[in-house]
Coordinates of C-alpha atoms in Angstrom, one line a residue:
M9 CA 13.7 -3.9 13.1
I10 CA 13.7 -6.6 10.6
I11 CA 10.6 -8.7 9.7
L12 CA 10.9 -12.5 9.7
T13 CA 8.6 -15.4 9.5
R14 CA 8.2 -18.2 12.1
L15 CA 7.9 -21.8 10.8
A16 CA 4.2 -21.7 11.7
G17 CA 3.8 -18.8 9.2
S18 CA 3.3 -15.9 11.6
R19 CA 5.4 -12.8 11.0
F20 CA 7.3 -10.9 13.7
A21 CA 9.9 -8.2 14.0
V22 CA 13.2 -8.5 15.8
N23 CA 15.8 -5.9 16.7
P24 CA 19.0 -6.9 14.9
D25 CA 21.1 -5.2 17.7
L26 CA 19.8 -7.9 20.1
L27 CA 21.0 -10.8 17.9
E28 CA 23.9 -12.8 19.4
R29 CA 24.1 -15.3 16.6
V30 CA 22.2 -16.9 13.7
E31 CA 22.6 -20.6 13.0
A32 CA 21.5 -23.0 10.2
T33 CA 20.9 -26.4 11.9
P34 CA 19.2 -27.1 9.3
D35 CA 16.4 -24.7 10.4
T36 CA 17.5 -21.1 10.9
V37 CA 17.7 -20.3 14.6
L38 CA 18.1 -16.8 16.0
T39 CA 19.7 -16.5 19.4
L40 CA 19.2 -13.2 21.2
L41 CA 21.6 -11.7 23.8
D42 CA 19.2 -12.8 26.6
G43 CA 19.3 -16.5 25.3
T44 CA 15.8 -16.4 23.7
K45 CA 15.7 -18.5 20.5
Y46 CA 13.5 -18.2 17.5
V47 CA 13.2 -20.6 14.6
V48 CA 12.5 -18.8 11.3
A49 CA 11.6 -19.8 7.8
E50 CA 14.2 -17.5 6.2
G51 CA 17.6 -18.9 5.4
L52 CA 20.8 -17.9 7.1
E53 CA 22.0 -15.8 4.2
E54 CA 18.7 -14.0 3.9
V55 CA 18.7 -13.1 7.7
V56 CA 22.3 -11.9 7.5
G57 CA 21.4 -9.8 4.4
R58 CA 18.4 -8.2 6.1
V59 CA 20.6 -7.3 9.1
A60 CA 23.2 -5.8 6.8
D61 CA 20.5 -3.8 4.9
Y62 CA 19.0 -2.6 8.2
R63 CA 22.4 -1.4 9.4
A64 CA 23.2 0.3 6.1
T65 CA 19.8 2.1 6.3
V66 CA 20.6 3.3 9.8
I67 CA 24.0 4.6 8.7
A68 CA 22.6 6.3 5.6
T69 CA 19.9 8.0 7.6
A70 CA 22.4 9.2 10.2
R71 CA 24.6 10.6 7.4
R72 CA 21.6 12.3 5.7
L73 CA 20.5 13.9 8.9
A74 CA 24.1 15.2 9.6
E75 CA 24.3 16.6 6.1
E76 CA 20.9 18.3 6.5
Q77 CA 22.0 19.8 9.8
A78 CA 25.2 21.1 8.3
A79 CA 23.2 22.6 5.4
A80 CA 20.8 24.3 7.8
A81 CA 23.8 25.7 9.8
E82 CA 25.4 27.0 6.6
L83 CA 22.1 28.7 5.6
E84 CA 21.7 30.3 9.0
H85 CA 25.3 31.6 8.7
Q86 CA 24.5 33.0 5.3
V87 CA 21.4 34.7 6.6
E88 CA 23.3 36.3 9.5
A89 CA 26.1 37.4 7.1
A90 CA 23.5 39.1 4.8
A91 CA 21.8 41.1 7.7
P92 CA 20.9 44.6 6.5
W93 CA 22.5 46.4 9.5
P94 CA 25.8 46.0 11.3
D95 CA 26.0 44.0 14.5
D96 CA 26.5 47.2 16.6
V97 CA 23.3 48.9 15.4
T98 CA 19.9 47.8 16.6
P99 CA 17.1 48.3 14.1
R100 CA 14.5 50.8 15.0
L101 CA 11.2 49.3 15.9
A102 CA 7.7 50.8 15.8
P103 CA 6.5 52.0 19.1
A104 CA 4.4 49.6 21.2
V105 CA 0.7 50.0 21.1
P106 CA -0.9 49.9 24.6
L107 CA -3.6 47.4 25.2
R108 CA -6.8 48.9 26.6
R109 CA -9.6 47.2 28.5
R110 CA -13.0 47.3 26.9
R111 CA -15.5 49.4 28.8
R112 CA -18.7 47.8 29.7
S113 CA -21.9 49.7 28.9

């Protein structure tokens, strides 16, 4: 979402993916895909810049998440490779301790 200002001074957020076009006539008019129009105080270049910044942030976040996921997968692979026993040997576990009911006195 990008934050813009109506001519009356109130601020609102708009989803840039819903923008069909932005016009400067001389006021800046946003037209959404459904035909809704908003007149904003920001200039055409500023609106376009905010949309570009928003999209760059989305792409950068997606890339960062993909890199983090790849790093986590690599770490998991390293942990599996460093296991103290071979794949065909199951580690010996301590015997299970049975649970007992408490006796009422």
